[in-house]
Amino acid sequence: MKYTKMKDWIRKLYLPVGIPLGLIIGIFLGYYFPDFALSLKWLGIFFMKSLKMIIIPLVMLSIMNGIGRIGNLQKLGKKGLFTFIYYTITTAIAVIIGITFTLLLGFGDTKPPLKEQKPKEVQLQITDIFLNMIPSNIFESMANNEVLPVIVFSLLFGWAIALQGKRSEQVFRIFFILEEAIIKIVHLILWFAPIGILGLIASRIAEDGEQFIQELFLLQYYARNVIIGLMIHGLLVLPLIYFIIVRKNPFIYIKQLGIALGTAFSTASSSATLPVTMDCVENKAKIRSETAGFVLPLGATVNMDGTALYESVAAIFIAYVANIPLDFYSMILIFLTSTLAAIGAAGIPEAGLVTMTIVLKAVGLPLEGIALILSIDWFLDRCRTTINVLGDAIGAAIIDKIT
Ligand code: ASP
C-alpha cells in the first residue's frame, strides 16, 4: 500500500520538479563546468530527436481524428473560423505591444556597430508563405518534418474520409487506436524530458556562455524590449483574454502547461514541443481532443505571437542602428510584415531570423542587421518560442469554450 502511494507521488512530482531542476542544473553546469556540459550534448539531441520522431504521425492522426470526432463538417468550419480570428487578433496585439514598448522605451544610448558579415542567404518572398503550405510530395514533406503541408494534406484527407459517411467509422476506429498508441510513446519520451532539457541547456550555455554575456551587454536594450514585450503579452494580455472568455483562473492553466513551456524554452521549437503541448492541454487541462488536435498543430506552425513581437522590435532596432528614420507608413509596414513573417516561420529554432528578411526588405532596412542580432538570438528564440506555445495552448482553451 505504502509502496504504491510512493509510486503515485513520484509519478505526480517527477516532471513538475524534474523540468525546472533540469533547467537550473543545466545552466549551472554549462556555466561552471563547460567541458563536462558539452559531453552531455547528446542527451539533448536524443530528447530532441525522440520528440521529432513523433511529430508527423501525431499531427496526421490528431487532425484526421479531430475531423472524425467532430463529424459535422459545418462545425469544423466554425472551429476553423474562430481559430483564424483568434490567431489573427492575438498576433496583431503582440506586434502592437512590440512596437509600442520599443517606441516608449527606446534603446538607451548604446549603438552597437553594424557588422560587415552577410546574413543567411535564404530570402523569403511573401508568396512563398502560401506556396510552402502545399506539399508537392506528401512523403517528402513527412520525411522533412514539414508540419504545415502535412496539416493541409491531413485536413483534406480527413475531410474526404468523413465524406464516406457510415463507412468512415471503421477507418476512424482504427485511427483512434493508433492515436492512443502514439500518445503512449509521447508519455514514454516525457520520462526523459528533465535529462534531455538538462543536456540541451548545459551544452548550449557551454558553447558560448562567456561570449554571450558580452554580446548581451552590447544588445541589452534590444533584448530588454523583446523580453518585456513577451512578458506583457504572455503574463498579462493572453491570460486576460483567457479569463474574459473561458472564465477560469489563467494561472492555473499556465501551471498545467508548465512541462510544455519548459520544453519550448529548452528546445526552441514549437513543432518539437507539440507532442508535449498536446499532452498537457488534453490530459492535464482536459480540453477536448477534437479541439486540441486541430488548434495546436496548426498553431505550432502559423500562430507565433512571440515571433511576431520579436520581429517588430528587431526591425525597429536595426533601423535605429542604421540611422534610418521610420515614419508612420514604415510602422504600418512593420506591423503587417512582422505578422506575415511570424506566420511564415516554421516551428523550428531560429526560423524567425530567416523570415526577418521579409520585414527588412519591405521597409528598406539593411539585411546585414540580421547579423547584428544573431549572436543572442538563440536565447531570445527560446523566450519567444515559450510565448508561441503559450499562445497556441490558450487558443485551444478559448476555441474549445466557444465552439
Ligand atoms: N523557434 C520559434 C518556434 O519554434 C520560431 C522562431 O524562430 O521564432 O516557435
PDB file of N, CA and C in Angstrom, residues 193-239:
ATOM      1  N   ALA A 193      12.369  13.793 -20.340  1.00  0.00           N
ATOM      2  CA  ALA A 193      12.420  15.255 -20.520  1.00  0.00           C
ATOM      3  C   ALA A 193      13.409  15.982 -19.589  1.00  0.00           C
ATOM      4  N   PRO A 194      13.398  15.737 -18.269  1.00  0.00           N
ATOM      5  CA  PRO A 194      14.306  16.512 -17.408  1.00  0.00           C
ATOM      6  C   PRO A 194      15.769  16.342 -17.811  1.00  0.00           C
ATOM      7  N   ILE A 195      16.151  15.109 -18.157  1.00  0.00           N
ATOM      8  CA  ILE A 195      17.551  14.864 -18.523  1.00  0.00           C
ATOM      9  C   ILE A 195      17.856  15.472 -19.890  1.00  0.00           C
ATOM     10  N   GLY A 196      16.905  15.353 -20.824  1.00  0.00           N
ATOM     11  CA  GLY A 196      17.075  15.933 -22.151  1.00  0.00           C
ATOM     12  C   GLY A 196      17.220  17.444 -22.064  1.00  0.00           C
ATOM     13  N   ILE A 197      16.376  18.059 -21.240  1.00  0.00           N
ATOM     14  CA  ILE A 197      16.413  19.517 -21.081  1.00  0.00           C
ATOM     15  C   ILE A 197      17.746  19.948 -20.465  1.00  0.00           C
ATOM     16  N   LEU A 198      18.194  19.180 -19.482  1.00  0.00           N
ATOM     17  CA  LEU A 198      19.499  19.471 -18.867  1.00  0.00           C
ATOM     18  C   LEU A 198      20.601  19.454 -19.941  1.00  0.00           C
ATOM     19  N   GLY A 199      20.574  18.415 -20.781  1.00  0.00           N
ATOM     20  CA  GLY A 199      21.598  18.284 -21.820  1.00  0.00           C
ATOM     21  C   GLY A 199      21.552  19.434 -22.816  1.00  0.00           C
ATOM     22  N   LEU A 200      20.340  19.831 -23.210  1.00  0.00           N
ATOM     23  CA  LEU A 200      20.187  20.910 -24.198  1.00  0.00           C
ATOM     24  C   LEU A 200      20.721  22.234 -23.652  1.00  0.00           C
ATOM     25  N   ILE A 201      20.294  22.564 -22.435  1.00  0.00           N
ATOM     26  CA  ILE A 201      20.653  23.869 -21.868  1.00  0.00           C
ATOM     27  C   ILE A 201      22.138  23.914 -21.494  1.00  0.00           C
ATOM     28  N   ALA A 202      22.620  22.842 -20.852  1.00  0.00           N
ATOM     29  CA  ALA A 202      24.017  22.835 -20.398  1.00  0.00           C
ATOM     30  C   ALA A 202      24.959  23.007 -21.590  1.00  0.00           C
ATOM     31  N   SER A 203      24.731  22.252 -22.666  1.00  0.00           N
ATOM     32  CA  SER A 203      25.674  22.318 -23.785  1.00  0.00           C
ATOM     33  C   SER A 203      25.561  23.657 -24.505  1.00  0.00           C
ATOM     34  N   ARG A 204      24.346  24.209 -24.576  1.00  0.00           N
ATOM     35  CA  ARG A 204      24.172  25.498 -25.270  1.00  0.00           C
ATOM     36  C   ARG A 204      24.917  26.605 -24.532  1.00  0.00           C
ATOM     37  N   ILE A 205      24.802  26.583 -23.212  1.00  0.00           N
ATOM     38  CA  ILE A 205      25.471  27.634 -22.437  1.00  0.00           C
ATOM     39  C   ILE A 205      26.983  27.437 -22.489  1.00  0.00           C
ATOM     40  N   ALA A 206      27.409  26.158 -22.459  1.00  0.00           N
ATOM     41  CA  ALA A 206      28.851  25.889 -22.511  1.00  0.00           C
ATOM     42  C   ALA A 206      29.437  26.357 -23.841  1.00  0.00           C
ATOM     43  N   GLU A 207      28.648  26.257 -24.912  1.00  0.00           N
ATOM     44  CA  GLU A 207      29.170  26.602 -26.232  1.00  0.00           C
ATOM     45  C   GLU A 207      29.599  28.070 -26.323  1.00  0.00           C
ATOM     46  N   ASP A 208      28.733  28.970 -25.846  1.00  0.00           N
ATOM     47  CA  ASP A 208      29.213  30.356 -25.869  1.00  0.00           C
ATOM     48  C   ASP A 208      28.668  31.210 -24.734  1.00  0.00           C
ATOM     49  N   GLY A 209      28.712  30.653 -23.546  1.00  0.00           N
ATOM     50  CA  GLY A 209      28.244  31.372 -22.363  1.00  0.00           C
ATOM     51  C   GLY A 209      28.976  32.685 -22.144  1.00  0.00           C
ATOM     52  N   GLU A 210      30.308  32.644 -22.178  1.00  0.00           N
ATOM     53  CA  GLU A 210      31.130  33.828 -21.893  1.00  0.00           C
ATOM     54  C   GLU A 210      30.846  34.930 -22.919  1.00  0.00           C
ATOM     55  N   GLN A 211      30.941  34.523 -24.183  1.00  0.00           N
ATOM     56  CA  GLN A 211      30.765  35.489 -25.264  1.00  0.00           C
ATOM     57  C   GLN A 211      29.335  36.033 -25.267  1.00  0.00           C
ATOM     58  N   PHE A 212      28.428  35.153 -24.879  1.00  0.00           N
ATOM     59  CA  PHE A 212      27.019  35.543 -24.863  1.00  0.00           C
ATOM     60  C   PHE A 212      26.783  36.717 -23.916  1.00  0.00           C
ATOM     61  N   ILE A 213      27.399  36.646 -22.734  1.00  0.00           N
ATOM     62  CA  ILE A 213      27.192  37.717 -21.750  1.00  0.00           C
ATOM     63  C   ILE A 213      27.694  39.039 -22.331  1.00  0.00           C
ATOM     64  N   GLN A 214      28.833  39.010 -23.016  1.00  0.00           N
ATOM     65  CA  GLN A 214      29.368  40.242 -23.616  1.00  0.00           C
ATOM     66  C   GLN A 214      28.416  40.798 -24.677  1.00  0.00           C
ATOM     67  N   GLU A 215      27.962  39.909 -25.545  1.00  0.00           N
ATOM     68  CA  GLU A 215      27.056  40.332 -26.626  1.00  0.00           C
ATOM     69  C   GLU A 215      25.746  40.847 -26.042  1.00  0.00           C
ATOM     70  N   LEU A 216      25.292  40.143 -25.008  1.00  0.00           N
ATOM     71  CA  LEU A 216      24.027  40.539 -24.385  1.00  0.00           C
ATOM     72  C   LEU A 216      24.157  41.954 -23.820  1.00  0.00           C
ATOM     73  N   PHE A 217      25.333  42.262 -23.296  1.00  0.00           N
ATOM     74  CA  PHE A 217      25.567  43.574 -22.731  1.00  0.00           C
ATOM     75  C   PHE A 217      25.469  44.646 -23.831  1.00  0.00           C
ATOM     76  N   LEU A 218      26.036  44.309 -24.975  1.00  0.00           N
ATOM     77  CA  LEU A 218      26.022  45.245 -26.102  1.00  0.00           C
ATOM     78  C   LEU A 218      24.598  45.445 -26.649  1.00  0.00           C
ATOM     79  N   LEU A 219      23.838  44.382 -26.595  1.00  0.00           N
ATOM     80  CA  LEU A 219      22.490  44.434 -27.177  1.00  0.00           C
ATOM     81  C   LEU A 219      21.419  44.483 -26.080  1.00  0.00           C
ATOM     82  N   GLN A 220      21.826  44.957 -24.904  1.00  0.00           N
ATOM     83  CA  GLN A 220      20.928  44.816 -23.755  1.00  0.00           C
ATOM     84  C   GLN A 220      19.570  45.504 -23.927  1.00  0.00           C
ATOM     85  N   TYR A 221      19.557  46.667 -24.594  1.00  0.00           N
ATOM     86  CA  TYR A 221      18.280  47.397 -24.670  1.00  0.00           C
ATOM     87  C   TYR A 221      17.327  46.721 -25.641  1.00  0.00           C
ATOM     88  N   TYR A 222      17.905  46.196 -26.705  1.00  0.00           N
ATOM     89  CA  TYR A 222      17.083  45.449 -27.659  1.00  0.00           C
ATOM     90  C   TYR A 222      16.503  44.209 -26.971  1.00  0.00           C
ATOM     91  N   ALA A 223      17.376  43.460 -26.274  1.00  0.00           N
ATOM     92  CA  ALA A 223      16.921  42.241 -25.593  1.00  0.00           C
ATOM     93  C   ALA A 223      15.884  42.595 -24.530  1.00  0.00           C
ATOM     94  N   ARG A 224      16.131  43.703 -23.814  1.00  0.00           N
ATOM     95  CA  ARG A 224      15.183  44.111 -22.774  1.00  0.00           C
ATOM     96  C   ARG A 224      13.801  44.357 -23.376  1.00  0.00           C
ATOM     97  N   ASN A 225      13.766  45.088 -24.510  1.00  0.00           N
ATOM     98  CA  ASN A 225      12.470  45.397 -25.121  1.00  0.00           C
ATOM     99  C   ASN A 225      11.738  44.128 -25.565  1.00  0.00           C
ATOM    100  N   VAL A 226      12.493  43.187 -26.148  1.00  0.00           N
ATOM    101  CA  VAL A 226      11.849  41.941 -26.579  1.00  0.00           C
ATOM    102  C   VAL A 226      11.287  41.212 -25.358  1.00  0.00           C
ATOM    103  N   ILE A 227      12.101  41.114 -24.297  1.00  0.00           N
ATOM    104  CA  ILE A 227      11.679  40.323 -23.137  1.00  0.00           C
ATOM    105  C   ILE A 227      10.512  40.987 -22.407  1.00  0.00           C
ATOM    106  N   ILE A 228      10.564  42.311 -22.259  1.00  0.00           N
ATOM    107  CA  ILE A 228       9.442  42.997 -21.590  1.00  0.00           C
ATOM    108  C   ILE A 228       8.165  42.804 -22.418  1.00  0.00           C
ATOM    109  N   GLY A 229       8.279  42.967 -23.728  1.00  0.00           N
ATOM    110  CA  GLY A 229       7.113  42.772 -24.598  1.00  0.00           C
ATOM    111  C   GLY A 229       6.550  41.367 -24.453  1.00  0.00           C
ATOM    112  N   LEU A 230       7.435  40.376 -24.462  1.00  0.00           N
ATOM    113  CA  LEU A 230       6.974  38.985 -24.342  1.00  0.00           C
ATOM    114  C   LEU A 230       6.282  38.750 -23.009  1.00  0.00           C
ATOM    115  N   MET A 231       6.848  39.338 -21.951  1.00  0.00           N
ATOM    116  CA  MET A 231       6.248  39.130 -20.625  1.00  0.00           C
ATOM    117  C   MET A 231       4.873  39.783 -20.539  1.00  0.00           C
ATOM    118  N   ILE A 232       4.741  40.971 -21.115  1.00  0.00           N
ATOM    119  CA  ILE A 232       3.436  41.636 -21.070  1.00  0.00           C
ATOM    120  C   ILE A 232       2.417  40.811 -21.856  1.00  0.00           C
ATOM    121  N   HIS A 233       2.839  40.316 -22.993  1.00  0.00           N
ATOM    122  CA  HIS A 233       1.902  39.529 -23.797  1.00  0.00           C
ATOM    123  C   HIS A 233       1.548  38.204 -23.102  1.00  0.00           C
ATOM    124  N   GLY A 234       2.582  37.532 -22.575  1.00  0.00           N
ATOM    125  CA  GLY A 234       2.367  36.193 -22.019  1.00  0.00           C
ATOM    126  C   GLY A 234       1.756  36.202 -20.625  1.00  0.00           C
ATOM    127  N   LEU A 235       2.092  37.214 -19.831  1.00  0.00           N
ATOM    128  CA  LEU A 235       1.618  37.177 -18.442  1.00  0.00           C
ATOM    129  C   LEU A 235       0.433  38.103 -18.194  1.00  0.00           C
ATOM    130  N   LEU A 236       0.147  38.975 -19.171  1.00  0.00           N
ATOM    131  CA  LEU A 236      -0.959  39.918 -18.964  1.00  0.00           C
ATOM    132  C   LEU A 236      -2.042  39.764 -20.023  1.00  0.00           C
ATOM    133  N   VAL A 237      -1.641  39.957 -21.293  1.00  0.00           N
ATOM    134  CA  VAL A 237      -2.648  40.005 -22.361  1.00  0.00           C
ATOM    135  C   VAL A 237      -3.313  38.641 -22.576  1.00  0.00           C
ATOM    136  N   LEU A 238      -2.502  37.611 -22.827  1.00  0.00           N
ATOM    137  CA  LEU A 238      -3.092  36.290 -23.094  1.00  0.00           C
ATOM    138  C   LEU A 238      -3.913  35.784 -21.890  1.00  0.00           C
ATOM    139  N   PRO A 239      -3.371  35.884 -20.640  1.00  0.00           N
ATOM    140  CA  PRO A 239      -4.182  35.453 -19.511  1.00  0.00           C
ATOM    141  C   PRO A 239      -5.502  36.233 -19.408  1.00  0.00           C
TER     142      PRO A 239
END
